């Protein structure tokens, strides 16, 4: 039977007219429209890239930074600006769910998982201008920060030292995104909720997620006297709450994905995952997202990023905790505080950074408690579920104490649905670490690189973020050409002297007199401008290749010292005045008084006191 419906075309539309095949000219016109359509603005893109290539501070060779025309640094150079990013920080929420003595069974499971250090080392305060300034330096293609002197990044060694969580083990992998129905089934199976409660919560989140507050309200009251099933449910809920507040904090700022609940199905296997590698991959992706100009928020574990900045740039941003001991995570070494500088001021400070301003190997004193992990030399991809990011230790050899060479081109990570072999690749990480030839030689001095490195880096990188014509008043004209250590001399000297005095005061009366007087002499020399630290901004002289404890001249003062300051040299009393002041005379003498005659014979400096004459009013 013939239908009365009009024929349906291949695109789904109906038409009563017979279908006509397009001609060759029409097909060519459609191809041209697709190439110059809204998704591919070829003319605008070429024009933007041409402007950026000719701009000072921009990459001349785009073989590395291929997507730089979309970067926030490119917009800043063209005159547009972006406010400091909003931070997703849940450090205060961790204190709302405490594991006291009545919940010791839950805490024992959390401790076996290797995630217990996250409870105490999370920073409750984040500095928006500081973190935003470093986000503007992040380049997605290389997964590194591009600074004026080269590249730096957060390594697996940084994660292990700062957080003390495992970086070896099974990779965290998910085959496909979690659907809402599957999320409801996981909540019923692993947390013991009802179907109605699970559906209501995912509907409120409008995604396969649950609110952090919902987890606290429903499971924080379970204690050791509850049943075994309830304790297992509460343990899984606490672990989900913990990773949602720390390692995998997303930009929702209130919820956590139910997909991570699958990792806590078998509570005895929670400690077998490489949590540190997953945290680093997630942090890389959040930094990459924040480099887009339209993004206004930064997720990820900001304690890791903030503590990494404190470790490697202690003279600029850090505020150390004098009660810290090396057996604890390095995140607890610092007192988080808000940097009072504006975002533009921090951009300019980073533009003036030099090699000597960086602490390249900050964990020397920490190695006795936490040795260097060999997996930090792994070169490949790291994963966090469906997030796959490249990891390039060959681009930051100076952070490992080796001479930086010109690295090979970064490799693009595979698509998540095609990364099945990445888990096996990671499990055999010993076969994929940098060989000795790729690591190169040890540094003779901190931050050393080969002679041709800076010329190559200047060609492929964007070293300066703040345009010279848009700098603030205190860095314009003649002062803009000053070195970094003289552009803000008084501020840097005052800050360094205050750190010295704060360290002496916190030490109490138990410290020796030699140490006390040595610290005061050093603070006095800093304020007087005669300290020798300014000489460190020049090219350091080669030193023996010894990589033990750094010398006092190259390490910050507030690091635990392994030396004693020498006692202050004896100071001679000041010499007597060569020319004593004149004797007291009558201010209104009856006759003119002649000035005293100079001493006989030539003298180097002779002061002549002359009485000034006032003109009387008539």
PDB file of N, CA, C and O in Angstrom, residues 512-519 564-568:
ATOM      1  N   UNK A 512      71.984  29.694  70.671  1.00  0.00           N
ATOM      2  CA  UNK A 512      73.282  30.163  71.153  1.00  0.00           C
ATOM      3  C   UNK A 512      73.465  31.646  70.853  1.00  0.00           C
ATOM      4  O   UNK A 512      72.823  32.219  69.966  1.00  0.00           O
ATOM      5  N   UNK A 513      74.403  32.242  71.598  1.00  0.00           N
ATOM      6  CA  UNK A 513      74.682  33.662  71.372  1.00  0.00           C
ATOM      7  C   UNK A 513      75.317  33.929  70.024  1.00  0.00           C
ATOM      8  O   UNK A 513      75.048  34.957  69.390  1.00  0.00           O
ATOM      9  N   UNK A 514      76.183  33.008  69.572  1.00  0.00           N
ATOM     10  CA  UNK A 514      76.812  33.195  68.260  1.00  0.00           C
ATOM     11  C   UNK A 514      75.758  33.207  67.149  1.00  0.00           C
ATOM     12  O   UNK A 514      75.816  34.017  66.223  1.00  0.00           O
ATOM     13  N   UNK A 515      74.810  32.303  67.249  1.00  0.00           N
ATOM     14  CA  UNK A 515      73.747  32.258  66.247  1.00  0.00           C
ATOM     15  C   UNK A 515      72.911  33.530  66.284  1.00  0.00           C
ATOM     16  O   UNK A 515      72.536  34.091  65.251  1.00  0.00           O
ATOM     17  N   UNK A 516      72.643  34.015  67.507  1.00  0.00           N
ATOM     18  CA  UNK A 516      71.834  35.222  67.663  1.00  0.00           C
ATOM     19  C   UNK A 516      72.525  36.434  67.055  1.00  0.00           C
ATOM     20  O   UNK A 516      71.949  37.176  66.263  1.00  0.00           O
ATOM     21  N   UNK A 517      73.814  36.645  67.416  1.00  0.00           N
ATOM     22  CA  UNK A 517      74.531  37.803  66.897  1.00  0.00           C
ATOM     23  C   UNK A 517      74.798  37.672  65.399  1.00  0.00           C
ATOM     24  O   UNK A 517      74.806  38.672  64.679  1.00  0.00           O
ATOM     25  N   UNK A 518      75.003  36.442  64.910  1.00  0.00           N
ATOM     26  CA  UNK A 518      75.198  36.286  63.467  1.00  0.00           C
ATOM     27  C   UNK A 518      73.967  36.657  62.672  1.00  0.00           C
ATOM     28  O   UNK A 518      74.059  37.281  61.615  1.00  0.00           O
ATOM     29  N   UNK A 519      72.779  36.279  63.179  1.00  0.00           N
ATOM     30  CA  UNK A 519      71.554  36.637  62.488  1.00  0.00           C
ATOM     31  C   UNK A 519      71.317  38.144  62.497  1.00  0.00           C
ATOM     32  O   UNK A 519      70.869  38.723  61.508  1.00  0.00           O
ATOM     33  N   UNK A 564      76.553  27.296  61.925  1.00  0.00           N
ATOM     34  CA  UNK A 564      76.489  28.276  63.009  1.00  0.00           C
ATOM     35  C   UNK A 564      77.133  29.548  62.503  1.00  0.00           C
ATOM     36  O   UNK A 564      78.223  29.531  61.941  1.00  0.00           O
ATOM     37  N   UNK A 565      76.443  30.650  62.669  1.00  0.00           N
ATOM     38  CA  UNK A 565      76.994  31.910  62.234  1.00  0.00           C
ATOM     39  C   UNK A 565      78.235  32.243  63.068  1.00  0.00           C
ATOM     40  O   UNK A 565      78.266  32.006  64.280  1.00  0.00           O
ATOM     41  N   UNK A 566      79.262  32.824  62.462  1.00  0.00           N
ATOM     42  CA  UNK A 566      80.433  33.219  63.242  1.00  0.00           C
ATOM     43  C   UNK A 566      80.105  34.388  64.144  1.00  0.00           C
ATOM     44  O   UNK A 566      79.202  35.180  63.854  1.00  0.00           O
ATOM     45  N   UNK A 567      80.811  34.490  65.269  1.00  0.00           N
ATOM     46  CA  UNK A 567      80.539  35.615  66.174  1.00  0.00           C
ATOM     47  C   UNK A 567      80.902  36.917  65.500  1.00  0.00           C
ATOM     48  O   UNK A 567      81.770  36.973  64.620  1.00  0.00           O
ATOM     49  N   UNK A 568      80.239  37.994  65.860  1.00  0.00           N
ATOM     50  CA  UNK A 568      80.520  39.270  65.220  1.00  0.00           C
ATOM     51  C   UNK A 568      81.926  39.747  65.533  1.00  0.00           C
ATOM     52  O   UNK A 568      82.473  39.517  66.607  1.00  0.00           O
TER      53      UNK A 568
END
